[in-house]
Coordinates of C-alpha atoms in Angstrom, one line a residue:
Chain A
M172 CA -14.4 -40.9 -110.3
I173 CA -12.6 -44.1 -111.3
S174 CA -9.6 -45.7 -109.6
L175 CA -6.5 -45.9 -111.7
K176 CA -6.4 -49.7 -111.4
D177 CA -9.8 -49.9 -113.2
I178 CA -8.8 -47.8 -116.3
V179 CA -8.8 -49.6 -119.6
P180 CA -7.5 -48.3 -122.9
A181 CA -10.3 -46.9 -125.0
A182 CA -10.7 -44.3 -127.8
T183 CA -13.1 -42.2 -125.7
N184 CA -12.7 -39.2 -123.4
T185 CA -14.5 -40.7 -120.4
I186 CA -12.0 -41.0 -117.6
S187 CA -12.5 -38.8 -114.5
T188 CA -10.1 -39.5 -111.7
Q189 CA -7.8 -37.9 -109.2
F190 CA -4.1 -38.7 -108.6
I191 CA -0.8 -37.3 -107.3
L192 CA 2.1 -36.5 -109.6
L193 CA 5.2 -38.5 -108.6
D194 CA 7.8 -37.6 -111.2
K195 CA 8.3 -35.7 -114.4
G196 CA 10.4 -36.5 -117.4
N197 CA 12.1 -33.9 -119.6
I198 CA 10.0 -31.3 -121.3
G199 CA 10.2 -31.7 -125.0
Q200 CA 8.4 -30.8 -128.3
D201 CA 5.9 -32.9 -130.2
G202 CA 5.4 -31.0 -133.4
K203 CA 4.2 -27.6 -132.2
E204 CA 3.1 -28.8 -128.8
T205 CA 5.2 -28.9 -125.7
T206 CA 4.9 -32.3 -124.0
C207 CA 6.3 -34.0 -120.9
L208 CA 5.7 -37.5 -119.7
A209 CA 4.9 -37.9 -116.0
L210 CA 4.3 -40.7 -113.5
V211 CA 1.1 -40.3 -111.5
A212 CA -0.6 -42.6 -109.0
D213 CA -3.5 -43.1 -106.6
E214 CA -4.0 -45.6 -103.9
S215 CA -4.8 -48.4 -106.4
A216 CA -2.2 -48.0 -109.2
S217 CA 0.1 -45.8 -111.1
V218 CA 0.1 -44.8 -114.8
H219 CA 2.1 -42.7 -117.2
F220 CA 0.4 -39.3 -117.8
Q221 CA 1.2 -37.2 -120.8
L222 CA 1.3 -33.5 -120.0
W223 CA 0.6 -31.0 -122.8
G224 CA 1.3 -27.3 -123.3
D225 CA 1.1 -25.2 -120.2
E226 CA 0.6 -28.3 -118.1
C227 CA 4.2 -29.2 -118.6
H228 CA 5.6 -26.3 -116.6
F229 CA 2.7 -25.8 -114.2
F230 CA 2.3 -29.3 -112.6
E231 CA 5.0 -30.3 -110.2
P232 CA 5.8 -33.5 -108.3
G233 CA 3.6 -33.6 -105.2
D234 CA 0.6 -31.9 -106.9
I235 CA -2.7 -33.5 -106.6
I236 CA -4.5 -33.4 -110.0
R237 CA -8.2 -33.9 -110.9
L238 CA -8.7 -35.2 -114.4
T239 CA -12.1 -34.8 -116.0
N240 CA -13.0 -36.5 -119.2
G241 CA -9.5 -37.8 -119.9
I242 CA -8.4 -40.5 -122.3
F243 CA -6.2 -43.6 -121.8
S244 CA -4.9 -44.7 -125.1
Y245 CA -1.8 -45.3 -127.2
H246 CA 0.1 -42.2 -128.2
R247 CA 3.1 -42.9 -130.4
S248 CA 3.2 -46.5 -129.2
N249 CA 3.2 -45.5 -125.5
L250 CA 0.1 -46.2 -123.5
V251 CA -0.6 -43.0 -121.6
L252 CA -3.4 -41.2 -119.8
R253 CA -3.9 -37.6 -120.8
A254 CA -6.5 -34.8 -120.7
G255 CA -6.8 -34.7 -124.5
K256 CA -8.6 -31.9 -126.3
K257 CA -11.9 -32.6 -124.6
G258 CA -10.7 -33.2 -121.1
R259 CA -9.3 -31.1 -118.3
A260 CA -6.6 -31.6 -115.7
E261 CA -6.5 -29.1 -112.8
K262 CA -4.6 -28.9 -109.6
V263 CA -6.7 -29.4 -106.5
G264 CA -4.1 -29.7 -103.8
E265 CA -0.6 -30.9 -102.8
F266 CA 1.1 -33.6 -100.9
N267 CA -1.8 -35.1 -98.8
M268 CA -2.7 -38.1 -100.9
L269 CA -1.5 -41.8 -100.6
F270 CA -0.3 -43.7 -103.6
V271 CA 1.1 -47.0 -104.8
E272 CA 3.6 -47.4 -107.7
T273 CA 2.5 -50.9 -108.6
P274 CA 0.7 -52.0 -110.7
N275 CA 1.6 -49.5 -113.4
M276 CA -1.3 -49.4 -115.9
S277 CA 1.0 -48.3 -118.7
E278 CA 3.2 -51.3 -118.2
I279 CA 0.4 -53.8 -119.0
K280 CA 0.0 -55.5 -122.3
W281 CA -3.6 -55.2 -123.5
A282 CA -5.3 -57.4 -126.1
N283 CA -8.6 -57.3 -127.8
D284 CA -11.4 -58.9 -126.0
P285 CA -12.4 -62.0 -128.0
T286 CA -16.0 -61.6 -127.1
N287 CA -16.0 -57.9 -128.0
P288 CA -13.3 -56.7 -130.4
R289 CA -13.9 -53.1 -129.5
K290 CA -12.8 -53.7 -125.9
F291 CA -9.4 -54.3 -124.4
V292 CA -8.5 -56.9 -121.7
K293 CA -5.3 -57.4 -119.8
E294 CA -3.0 -59.9 -121.4
A295 CA 0.3 -59.6 -119.5
V296 CA 2.2 -57.5 -117.0
L297 CA 5.2 -56.1 -118.8
S298 CA 6.7 -54.7 -115.7
S299 CA 5.4 -54.3 -112.1
H300 CA 6.7 -50.7 -111.9
S301 CA 7.3 -48.0 -114.4
R302 CA 10.3 -48.8 -116.6
I303 CA 10.7 -45.1 -117.3
F304 CA 10.6 -43.6 -113.8
P305 CA 12.7 -45.2 -111.1
T306 CA 11.2 -46.0 -107.7
L307 CA 12.8 -44.0 -104.9
L308 CA 14.2 -46.3 -102.3
Chain B
M21 CA -11.9 -18.9 -116.0
S22 CA -11.9 -15.5 -114.5
T23 CA -8.7 -14.3 -112.9
S24 CA -9.0 -13.7 -109.1
K25 CA -8.5 -10.3 -107.5
L26 CA -7.8 -12.1 -104.2
L27 CA -5.6 -15.1 -104.9
R28 CA -2.7 -16.0 -107.2
I29 CA -4.6 -18.6 -109.2
C30 CA -3.6 -19.9 -112.6
S31 CA -5.9 -21.4 -115.2
L32 CA -4.8 -24.9 -114.3
D33 CA -5.8 -24.4 -110.6
A34 CA -9.1 -25.8 -109.5
E35 CA -11.5 -23.1 -108.3
N36 CA -10.9 -22.0 -104.8
P37 CA -14.2 -22.3 -102.8
I38 CA -13.4 -19.4 -100.4
D39 CA -12.4 -17.1 -103.3
S40 CA -15.6 -18.0 -105.2
S41 CA -18.0 -17.6 -102.3
L42 CA -16.5 -14.1 -101.5
R43 CA -16.6 -13.0 -105.2
E44 CA -20.1 -14.3 -105.8
A45 CA -21.5 -12.5 -102.7
F46 CA -19.7 -9.3 -103.7
S47 CA -21.0 -9.3 -107.3
S48 CA -24.6 -10.1 -106.2
L49 CA -24.6 -7.4 -103.5
H50 CA -22.4 -4.9 -105.3
D51 CA -25.0 -2.2 -105.7
R52 CA -26.0 -2.3 -102.0
L53 CA -22.5 -1.6 -100.8
K54 CA -22.6 2.1 -101.6
P55 CA -24.1 4.7 -99.4
P56 CA -26.9 5.4 -98.5
F57 CA -27.0 2.2 -96.6
P58 CA -30.5 0.5 -96.2
L59 CA -32.4 1.0 -93.0
T60 CA -33.8 -2.5 -93.1
I61 CA -32.4 -5.2 -90.8
P62 CA -31.0 -8.1 -92.9
S63 CA -32.2 -11.7 -92.4
P64 CA -29.5 -14.2 -91.1
S65 CA -28.7 -15.4 -94.6
E66 CA -28.6 -11.9 -96.0
Y67 CA -26.4 -10.9 -93.1
S68 CA -23.8 -13.6 -93.8
Q69 CA -23.8 -12.8 -97.5
L70 CA -23.3 -9.1 -96.7
N71 CA -20.4 -10.0 -94.5
L72 CA -18.8 -12.0 -97.3
A73 CA -19.4 -9.1 -99.8
L74 CA -17.9 -6.5 -97.4
A75 CA -14.9 -8.7 -96.8
Y76 CA -14.3 -9.0 -100.5
G77 CA -14.8 -5.3 -100.9
I78 CA -12.4 -4.4 -98.1
L79 CA -9.8 -6.9 -99.4
T80 CA -9.8 -6.0 -103.0
E81 CA -10.9 -2.3 -103.1
P82 CA -8.4 -0.4 -100.9
H83 CA -9.8 3.0 -102.1
L84 CA -13.3 2.1 -100.8
A85 CA -12.2 0.1 -97.8
K86 CA -13.0 2.9 -95.3
T87 CA -16.6 3.1 -96.7
H88 CA -17.0 -0.7 -96.5
L89 CA -15.7 -0.6 -92.9
T90 CA -18.2 2.1 -91.9
H91 CA -20.9 -0.1 -93.5
L92 CA -19.6 -3.1 -91.5
H93 CA -19.7 -1.1 -88.2
A94 CA -23.2 -0.1 -89.0
I95 CA -24.7 -3.5 -89.7
V96 CA -22.8 -5.6 -87.1
I97 CA -25.0 -7.6 -84.7
D98 CA -22.7 -10.4 -83.7
G99 CA -19.6 -8.7 -82.3
Y100 CA -18.0 -9.2 -85.8
N101 CA -18.0 -13.0 -85.3
N102 CA -19.1 -13.7 -88.8
F103 CA -16.7 -11.3 -90.4
T104 CA -13.7 -12.4 -88.4
T105 CA -14.5 -16.0 -89.1
I106 CA -14.3 -15.2 -92.8
L107 CA -10.8 -13.7 -92.4
I108 CA -9.7 -16.6 -90.2
N109 CA -10.7 -19.1 -92.9
L110 CA -9.0 -17.1 -95.6
S111 CA -5.8 -16.8 -93.5
N112 CA -5.7 -20.5 -92.6
E113 CA -6.5 -21.8 -96.0
S114 CA -5.1 -19.3 -98.5
Y115 CA -2.7 -16.9 -96.9
P116 CA 0.3 -18.0 -99.0
K117 CA -1.7 -17.5 -102.2
L118 CA -3.1 -14.0 -101.3
L119 CA -2.1 -11.2 -103.8
Q120 CA -0.3 -8.2 -102.3
I121 CA -3.2 -5.8 -102.1
P122 CA -5.6 -8.3 -100.3
K123 CA -2.6 -9.2 -98.0
S124 CA -2.1 -5.6 -97.0
Q125 CA -5.8 -5.1 -96.6
L126 CA -6.1 -8.3 -94.4
L127 CA -3.5 -6.9 -92.0
W128 CA -5.1 -3.4 -92.0
M129 CA -8.5 -5.0 -91.3
S130 CA -7.1 -7.2 -88.6
S131 CA -5.7 -4.1 -86.8
K132 CA -9.2 -2.5 -87.0
L133 CA -10.8 -5.7 -85.6
V134 CA -8.3 -5.7 -82.7
Q135 CA -9.3 -2.0 -81.9
V136 CA -12.9 -3.0 -81.6
A137 CA -12.0 -6.3 -79.7
A138 CA -14.0 -8.3 -82.2
V139 CA -15.2 -11.8 -81.3
K140 CA -12.5 -14.3 -82.2
V141 CA -9.9 -11.7 -83.2
E142 CA -7.4 -13.5 -81.0
T143 CA -7.8 -16.6 -83.3
L144 CA -7.2 -14.4 -86.3
I145 CA -4.0 -13.0 -84.8
I146 CA -2.8 -16.5 -83.9
S147 CA -3.6 -17.6 -87.5
L148 CA -1.6 -14.7 -88.9
L149 CA 1.3 -15.3 -86.5
R150 CA 1.4 -18.8 -87.9
Q151 CA 1.8 -17.5 -91.4
I152 CA 5.2 -16.1 -90.6
K153 CA 7.7 -18.5 -91.9
V154 CA 10.6 -19.2 -89.6
G155 CA 13.8 -19.1 -91.7
D156 CA 12.3 -17.1 -94.5
F157 CA 14.1 -13.8 -94.9
S158 CA 12.3 -12.6 -97.9
E159 CA 10.7 -9.2 -98.0
P160 CA 7.1 -10.3 -97.8
N161 CA 7.8 -12.5 -94.8
L162 CA 9.6 -9.7 -92.9
W163 CA 6.8 -7.4 -93.9
L164 CA 4.3 -9.7 -92.1
C165 CA 6.5 -9.8 -89.0
S166 CA 6.6 -6.0 -89.0
E167 CA 2.9 -5.6 -89.5
L168 CA 2.0 -8.0 -86.7
I169 CA 4.5 -6.7 -84.2
T170 CA 3.1 -3.2 -84.9
I171 CA -0.5 -4.3 -84.2
L172 CA 0.6 -5.9 -80.9
A173 CA 2.7 -3.0 -79.8
N174 CA 0.0 -0.5 -80.6
N175 CA -2.7 -2.4 -78.8
W176 CA -1.1 -3.0 -75.4
D177 CA -4.3 -2.6 -73.4
W178 CA -6.1 -5.2 -75.5
L179 CA -3.1 -7.5 -75.1
L180 CA -3.4 -7.2 -71.3
E181 CA -6.8 -8.7 -71.7
E182 CA -5.6 -11.5 -73.9
P183 CA -2.8 -13.3 -72.0
L184 CA -2.8 -16.2 -74.5
I185 CA -2.0 -13.8 -77.3
M186 CA 0.7 -12.1 -75.2
K187 CA 2.4 -15.5 -74.4
S188 CA 2.0 -16.8 -78.0
S189 CA 3.4 -13.7 -79.6
L190 CA 6.3 -13.6 -77.1
F191 CA 7.0 -17.2 -78.1
V192 CA 6.9 -16.4 -81.8
F193 CA 8.9 -13.2 -81.7
L194 CA 11.6 -14.6 -79.4
R195 CA 12.1 -17.4 -81.9
L196 CA 12.1 -15.0 -84.9
L197 CA 14.5 -12.6 -83.2
A198 CA 17.2 -15.3 -82.8
D199 CA 17.2 -15.6 -86.6
H200 CA 16.8 -11.9 -87.4
Y201 CA 19.5 -10.8 -85.0
R202 CA 21.9 -13.2 -86.7
L203 CA 21.2 -11.7 -90.1
V204 CA 23.9 -9.1 -90.8
G205 CA 24.2 -6.6 -93.6
R206 CA 20.4 -5.9 -93.8
P207 CA 20.0 -2.4 -92.5
E208 CA 16.3 -2.4 -93.4
L209 CA 15.9 -5.1 -90.7
D210 CA 17.2 -2.8 -87.9
K211 CA 13.8 -1.3 -87.2
L212 CA 12.1 -4.6 -87.1
K213 CA 14.7 -6.1 -84.8
R214 CA 14.3 -3.1 -82.5
M215 CA 10.6 -3.5 -82.3
E216 CA 10.9 -7.2 -81.7
I217 CA 13.4 -6.6 -78.9
E218 CA 11.3 -3.9 -77.3
F219 CA 8.1 -6.0 -77.4
C220 CA 9.7 -9.1 -76.0
I221 CA 11.6 -7.3 -73.2
R222 CA 8.5 -5.3 -72.2
V223 CA 6.4 -8.6 -71.9
L224 CA 9.2 -10.3 -70.0
R225 CA 9.9 -7.4 -67.7
E226 CA 6.3 -6.3 -67.0
H227 CA 4.4 -9.5 -67.2
F228 CA 6.7 -12.3 -66.2
D229 CA 3.9 -14.0 -64.2
I230 CA 2.2 -14.6 -67.6
C231 CA 5.4 -15.7 -69.3
L232 CA 6.0 -18.4 -66.6
H233 CA 3.2 -20.4 -68.1
I234 CA 5.2 -21.0 -71.3
G235 CA 7.5 -23.2 -69.3
R236 CA 10.9 -24.6 -70.2
D237 CA 10.8 -23.7 -73.9
L238 CA 11.0 -20.1 -72.9
I239 CA 14.5 -20.9 -71.6
R240 CA 15.4 -22.7 -74.9
L241 CA 14.4 -19.6 -76.9
L242 CA 16.1 -17.1 -74.5
Q243 CA 19.4 -18.9 -74.6
D244 CA 19.6 -18.3 -78.3
L245 CA 19.4 -14.6 -77.6
V246 CA 22.0 -14.3 -74.9
F247 CA 24.3 -12.3 -77.2
V248 CA 21.6 -9.5 -77.5
P249 CA 22.5 -7.0 -74.7
E250 CA 18.9 -6.6 -73.5
F251 CA 18.5 -10.3 -73.1
K252 CA 21.9 -10.7 -71.5
D253 CA 20.5 -8.6 -68.7
V254 CA 17.4 -10.8 -68.5
W255 CA 19.7 -13.8 -68.1
M256 CA 21.7 -12.1 -65.4
D257 CA 18.6 -11.4 -63.4
F258 CA 17.3 -15.0 -64.0
L259 CA 20.5 -16.4 -62.5
S260 CA 21.3 -13.9 -59.8
D261 CA 18.3 -11.8 -59.0
P262 CA 15.0 -13.6 -59.9
G263 CA 13.1 -11.3 -57.5
K264 CA 13.6 -8.5 -60.1
F265 CA 10.8 -9.9 -62.2
G266 CA 8.3 -9.0 -59.4
V267 CA 6.7 -12.5 -59.3
P268 CA 7.0 -13.8 -55.7
V269 CA 6.6 -17.4 -56.7
F270 CA 9.5 -17.2 -59.1
M271 CA 12.6 -17.9 -57.1
D272 CA 14.8 -19.9 -59.3
I273 CA 15.2 -20.7 -63.0
S274 CA 14.7 -24.4 -62.2
Q275 CA 11.0 -23.6 -61.8
L276 CA 10.9 -22.9 -65.5
Y277 CA 12.9 -26.1 -66.2
R278 CA 10.3 -28.1 -64.4
T279 CA 7.3 -26.7 -66.3
R280 CA 6.5 -28.6 -69.4
T281 CA 5.6 -26.3 -72.3
P282 CA 2.0 -26.8 -73.3
S283 CA 1.8 -28.5 -76.7
H284 CA -0.1 -25.7 -78.5
Y285 CA 3.1 -23.5 -78.5
F286 CA 4.8 -25.9 -80.9
S287 CA 2.3 -25.3 -83.7
L288 CA 2.9 -21.5 -83.5
T289 CA 6.3 -21.6 -85.3
I290 CA 5.4 -23.9 -88.1
T291 CA 2.9 -22.9 -90.8
P292 CA -0.6 -24.5 -91.0
E293 CA 0.5 -26.1 -94.3
M294 CA 3.6 -27.6 -92.7
E295 CA 1.5 -28.9 -89.9
T296 CA -1.0 -30.6 -92.2
Q297 CA 1.8 -32.2 -94.3
L298 CA 3.7 -33.4 -91.2
R299 CA 0.5 -34.9 -89.7
F300 CA -0.4 -36.5 -93.0
L301 CA 3.1 -38.0 -93.2
L302 CA 3.0 -39.3 -89.6
N303 CA -0.6 -40.5 -89.7
H304 CA -0.9 -42.1 -93.1
V305 CA 2.3 -42.7 -95.0
K306 CA 3.7 -46.3 -94.8
W307 CA 7.3 -47.3 -94.3
G308 CA 8.9 -47.5 -97.7
S309 CA 6.7 -44.8 -99.3
Q310 CA 8.1 -41.9 -97.4
K311 CA 10.9 -40.9 -99.7
R312 CA 8.9 -39.0 -102.2
Y313 CA 7.0 -37.1 -99.5
Q314 CA 10.3 -36.2 -97.8
A315 CA 11.6 -34.9 -101.1
W316 CA 8.5 -32.8 -101.7
F317 CA 8.6 -31.5 -98.2
A318 CA 12.2 -30.5 -98.4
K319 CA 11.8 -28.9 -101.8
K320 CA 8.9 -26.8 -100.5
H321 CA 10.2 -25.9 -97.0
F322 CA 14.0 -26.2 -96.9
C323 CA 15.2 -24.9 -100.3
T324 CA 15.9 -21.3 -99.6
P325 CA 19.1 -20.1 -97.8
G326 CA 18.7 -20.3 -94.1
S327 CA 15.4 -22.1 -94.2
E328 CA 16.8 -25.2 -92.4
T329 CA 16.6 -23.3 -89.1
V330 CA 12.9 -24.3 -89.0
I331 CA 13.9 -27.9 -88.5
V332 CA 14.4 -27.1 -84.9
D333 CA 10.7 -26.1 -84.7
I334 CA 9.6 -29.1 -86.6
V335 CA 11.4 -31.4 -84.3
R336 CA 9.9 -29.8 -81.2
F337 CA 6.5 -30.0 -82.9
I338 CA 6.9 -33.8 -83.7
C339 CA 8.2 -34.6 -80.2
C340 CA 5.8 -32.5 -78.2
A341 CA 2.7 -31.8 -80.3
H342 CA 2.2 -34.8 -82.5
H343 CA 1.5 -37.9 -80.4
P344 CA 0.1 -40.6 -82.5
P345 CA -2.5 -43.0 -80.9
N346 CA -1.6 -46.7 -80.4
E347 CA -3.3 -47.8 -83.6
I348 CA -0.9 -45.7 -85.6
I349 CA 2.2 -46.7 -83.5
Q350 CA 1.4 -50.4 -84.0
S351 CA 0.7 -50.0 -87.7
N352 CA 3.3 -49.8 -90.5
V353 CA 2.9 -46.0 -90.7
I354 CA 6.3 -44.3 -90.7
S355 CA 7.5 -43.5 -87.1
R356 CA 8.3 -40.2 -85.6
W357 CA 11.9 -41.2 -84.9
A358 CA 12.6 -42.1 -88.5
I359 CA 11.3 -38.7 -89.7
I360 CA 13.4 -37.0 -87.1
G361 CA 16.4 -39.1 -88.3
W362 CA 15.8 -37.8 -91.8
L363 CA 15.5 -34.2 -90.5
L364 CA 18.8 -34.5 -88.7
K365 CA 20.4 -35.5 -92.1
C366 CA 18.8 -32.4 -93.7
C367 CA 20.8 -30.1 -91.4
K368 CA 23.9 -29.0 -93.2
K369 CA 25.2 -26.5 -90.7
N370 CA 26.6 -27.6 -87.4
Y371 CA 25.1 -24.6 -85.6
F372 CA 21.6 -25.7 -86.7
L373 CA 22.4 -29.3 -86.0
A374 CA 23.3 -28.5 -82.4
N375 CA 20.0 -26.7 -82.0
V376 CA 18.0 -29.6 -83.5
K377 CA 19.7 -32.1 -81.2
L378 CA 18.8 -29.8 -78.2
A379 CA 15.2 -29.6 -79.5
L380 CA 15.1 -33.4 -79.6
L381 CA 16.6 -34.0 -76.2
F382 CA 15.3 -30.9 -74.4
D383 CA 12.6 -32.6 -72.3
W384 CA 15.0 -35.4 -71.3
L385 CA 17.0 -32.8 -69.2
F386 CA 14.2 -32.0 -66.9
F387 CA 12.0 -35.1 -67.2
D388 CA 9.7 -35.8 -64.3
D389 CA 7.0 -38.4 -65.0
K390 CA 4.6 -36.5 -62.8
V391 CA 4.4 -33.6 -65.2
D392 CA 6.1 -34.8 -68.3
N393 CA 4.8 -37.0 -71.2
I394 CA 6.9 -40.0 -72.2
M395 CA 5.9 -39.4 -75.8
N396 CA 8.1 -36.3 -75.8
I397 CA 11.2 -38.3 -75.1
E398 CA 10.3 -41.5 -77.0
P399 CA 11.6 -40.4 -80.5
A400 CA 15.1 -39.7 -79.3
M401 CA 15.3 -43.1 -77.6
L402 CA 14.1 -45.0 -80.5
L403 CA 16.3 -43.1 -82.9
M404 CA 19.4 -43.9 -80.8
V405 CA 18.5 -47.6 -80.5
N406 CA 17.3 -48.1 -84.1
S407 CA 20.3 -46.4 -85.6
I408 CA 22.8 -48.7 -84.1
N409 CA 23.1 -51.2 -87.0
Q410 CA 23.3 -48.9 -89.9
Y411 CA 23.7 -45.3 -88.6
I412 CA 25.8 -45.6 -85.6
D413 CA 27.0 -42.0 -86.2
I414 CA 23.5 -40.9 -85.2
T415 CA 23.5 -43.0 -82.0
H416 CA 26.9 -41.7 -81.2
T417 CA 26.2 -38.0 -81.9
L418 CA 23.0 -38.1 -79.8
L419 CA 24.5 -39.8 -76.8
E420 CA 27.5 -37.5 -77.0
F421 CA 25.3 -34.5 -77.1
L422 CA 23.1 -35.8 -74.2
F423 CA 26.2 -36.3 -72.0
L424 CA 27.5 -32.9 -73.0
L425 CA 24.2 -31.4 -71.9
V426 CA 24.2 -33.2 -68.6
D427 CA 27.7 -32.0 -67.9
N428 CA 27.5 -28.4 -69.2
Y429 CA 23.9 -27.2 -69.7
D430 CA 23.6 -25.7 -66.3
L431 CA 26.6 -26.3 -64.0
Q432 CA 24.8 -25.1 -60.9
R433 CA 21.8 -27.4 -61.5
R434 CA 23.7 -30.4 -62.9
E435 CA 22.1 -32.7 -60.4
L436 CA 18.6 -31.8 -61.5
I437 CA 19.6 -32.4 -65.1
F438 CA 21.4 -35.7 -64.3
K439 CA 18.2 -36.8 -62.6
G440 CA 16.0 -35.8 -65.5
V441 CA 18.1 -37.8 -68.0
S442 CA 18.3 -40.7 -65.7
N443 CA 14.5 -40.6 -65.1
S444 CA 14.1 -40.5 -68.9
F445 CA 16.1 -43.7 -69.5
S446 CA 14.4 -45.4 -66.6
L447 CA 10.9 -44.6 -67.6
L448 CA 11.5 -45.5 -71.3
V449 CA 12.6 -49.0 -70.2
R450 CA 9.9 -49.4 -67.5
K451 CA 7.2 -48.5 -70.0
G452 CA 8.6 -50.8 -72.6
V453 CA 9.6 -48.2 -75.2
V454 CA 12.8 -50.2 -75.4
H455 CA 13.2 -53.7 -73.8
S456 CA 16.4 -52.7 -72.2
L457 CA 19.4 -50.4 -72.7
E458 CA 21.7 -53.4 -73.4
S459 CA 21.9 -52.6 -77.1
L460 CA 23.6 -49.3 -76.1
T461 CA 25.6 -50.5 -73.1
S462 CA 27.0 -53.5 -75.0
C463 CA 27.5 -51.8 -78.3
N464 CA 31.2 -52.1 -79.2
Q465 CA 30.9 -49.4 -81.8
L466 CA 30.2 -46.9 -79.1
S467 CA 33.1 -45.4 -77.3
P468 CA 33.7 -47.1 -73.9
V469 CA 33.5 -43.7 -72.2
F470 CA 29.9 -43.3 -73.4
R471 CA 29.0 -46.8 -72.3
E472 CA 30.5 -46.2 -68.9
K473 CA 28.6 -42.9 -68.5
L474 CA 25.4 -44.6 -69.5
A475 CA 25.9 -47.4 -67.1
S476 CA 26.6 -45.0 -64.2
M477 CA 23.5 -43.1 -65.2
I478 CA 21.4 -46.3 -65.1
S479 CA 22.9 -47.4 -61.8
S480 CA 21.8 -44.2 -60.2
S481 CA 18.3 -44.5 -61.6
D482 CA 15.5 -46.7 -60.1
L483 CA 16.2 -49.2 -62.8
A484 CA 19.2 -50.3 -60.7
T485 CA 16.9 -51.2 -57.9
M486 CA 14.6 -53.3 -59.9
K487 CA 14.5 -57.0 -59.5
G488 CA 17.3 -58.8 -61.4
S489 CA 19.3 -55.8 -62.1
S490 CA 21.8 -55.8 -59.3
E491 CA 24.2 -57.7 -61.4
M492 CA 24.0 -55.0 -64.0
C493 CA 25.2 -52.5 -61.4
Q494 CA 28.2 -54.4 -60.6
R495 CA 29.2 -55.1 -64.2
Q496 CA 28.1 -51.7 -65.4
V497 CA 27.3 -53.0 -68.8
K498 CA 24.0 -54.7 -68.8
I499 CA 20.6 -53.5 -67.8
A500 CA 17.9 -55.4 -66.0
P501 CA 16.7 -58.2 -68.3
T502 CA 13.4 -58.5 -66.3
T503 CA 12.3 -55.0 -67.1
K504 CA 10.2 -56.4 -69.9
C505 CA 7.7 -57.7 -67.4
N506 CA 7.0 -54.2 -66.2
V507 CA 6.0 -53.0 -69.6
D508 CA 2.9 -51.0 -69.7
S509 CA 2.1 -51.4 -73.3
G510 CA -1.2 -49.7 -72.8
K511 CA 0.7 -46.4 -73.0
V512 CA 3.5 -47.0 -75.3
S513 CA 3.6 -49.6 -78.0
L514 CA 6.4 -52.2 -78.4
A515 CA 6.1 -52.0 -82.1
N516 CA 8.6 -50.5 -84.5
F517 CA 11.7 -52.0 -83.1
E518 CA 13.0 -53.0 -86.4
L519 CA 15.0 -50.5 -88.2
N520 CA 13.8 -49.7 -91.6
D521 CA 16.7 -48.0 -93.1
A522 CA 14.6 -46.3 -95.7
G523 CA 13.7 -43.7 -93.2
L524 CA 17.1 -42.3 -92.6
Q525 CA 18.5 -41.2 -95.9

């Protein structure tokens, strides 16, 4: 299990973590597939999570989700975490989990690591909080 | 992933450990669950596996349930402890997810376990009582009420041996009856209402000595039923002929007023899930982060018509059964008063709101520091004081209601109630829950009438005799500035004075 603050964009399905779903955007179509962008968070950070197919209708705000072998990468120019074809997201509970909304890992600008071009490093914080999902005050 | 015969589980749900342990035991022992039953005595581990397998069989195979039950009776060596524990865990953890067949079977099996007075069956019945949702008038919920009241009414002799169950079920069904009786145009409910009335009246009339232990919340529940003819008679006897209850020590209703209701009653009318969520909110969630949790809680528990009636029970639970330790009170975890402020705002109907305010202030009316706990009255005090700046309407409405209660709650015992409220204010200042009452007595936004009433209440309390406060008595506006030195911060923290507005919207 990795904390959300430690995830780094990569082209591999290696992220196993647990988070709580805070907010959902509108459900739409991406080609044949139903998709929906969501805000999820754990005690260390938040991130945008891309829901696919049945996930879009099933997961609701307040659900605690366990992600196994997920991927954090650019999808249509948005940096999102998702289960992908090889990963799995499943509901393990509701409500009883703490979270923070900042930093948001999708709102960080990443650059290639000069010492290792296959890796990303943090370059700048684009926004402290999600610019898509408003904070509830 | 296999679909469960026990629980409503979708492919995106993680595996449920209770479901899988029951299913696995059943499939591995399936062939041994048919007669003839083996003559060998199982080892302890085989015994517990066999219990799991039989539980699964009984819950999911109604046509074979009687055979499985005979099997269970034949193998049992522990007074059904193992078997009952399985059902208790299932009820506590997964009742809301149970499919209809296993749900019916669980209730059928529970009645059988009551008949054999199984070990821990009282815990099972309490667990099932807690699955009834106050304010839920859906068919499955009313079905559960009806099943449980039938079990209780049919097993009166057992009930006599289990006074805790008798008191607990009286508490639950009095509460439910107030809502059920108000529901009109549902003829199918008539039978349930009749059973609830008969059960409660029988307990009250025949075993009032046991009912006395419930304490003052028994009165709070009964006053909501005064329009039901049978309960009107109970009231008449309370007030004019207490001897009719056949309990020599019971001579006046004030004896009930003076008995603090033990805290475990307040968990009975909220579901285990609600309790877990409320405790999480009040033990872990920090100021400023509560909004999303409040929204989820409201969506889950207050979204159906009539469901807001449960807010009364939640407020009683928070005041009387959730007492955070000092580390939490002094931390930046959201305070009880702020959550109660939010709950008050969730009440849309005036009728419910009045009941919620009564729930919040109820212990004030009879407060006696020899038997009462300051933590029960602390939330209302802090809510009044901390709402002054931004939510004066809350301060106003609570004070107004408090004075209304003092003047009208029980005209014949007005003095007792006046003393209770005055004791409350006095102790809250002496223990440092608030430094003084000056923020209230000198608040220009509050009506002068209230401020005068408050001052006269203070002047008759022992605060008035404290050093440095005589001036206050004369001017009737200020309260002893030296009270701070009497703070016993070991019991109640001084933290959380600042109003964090985020809690109240």
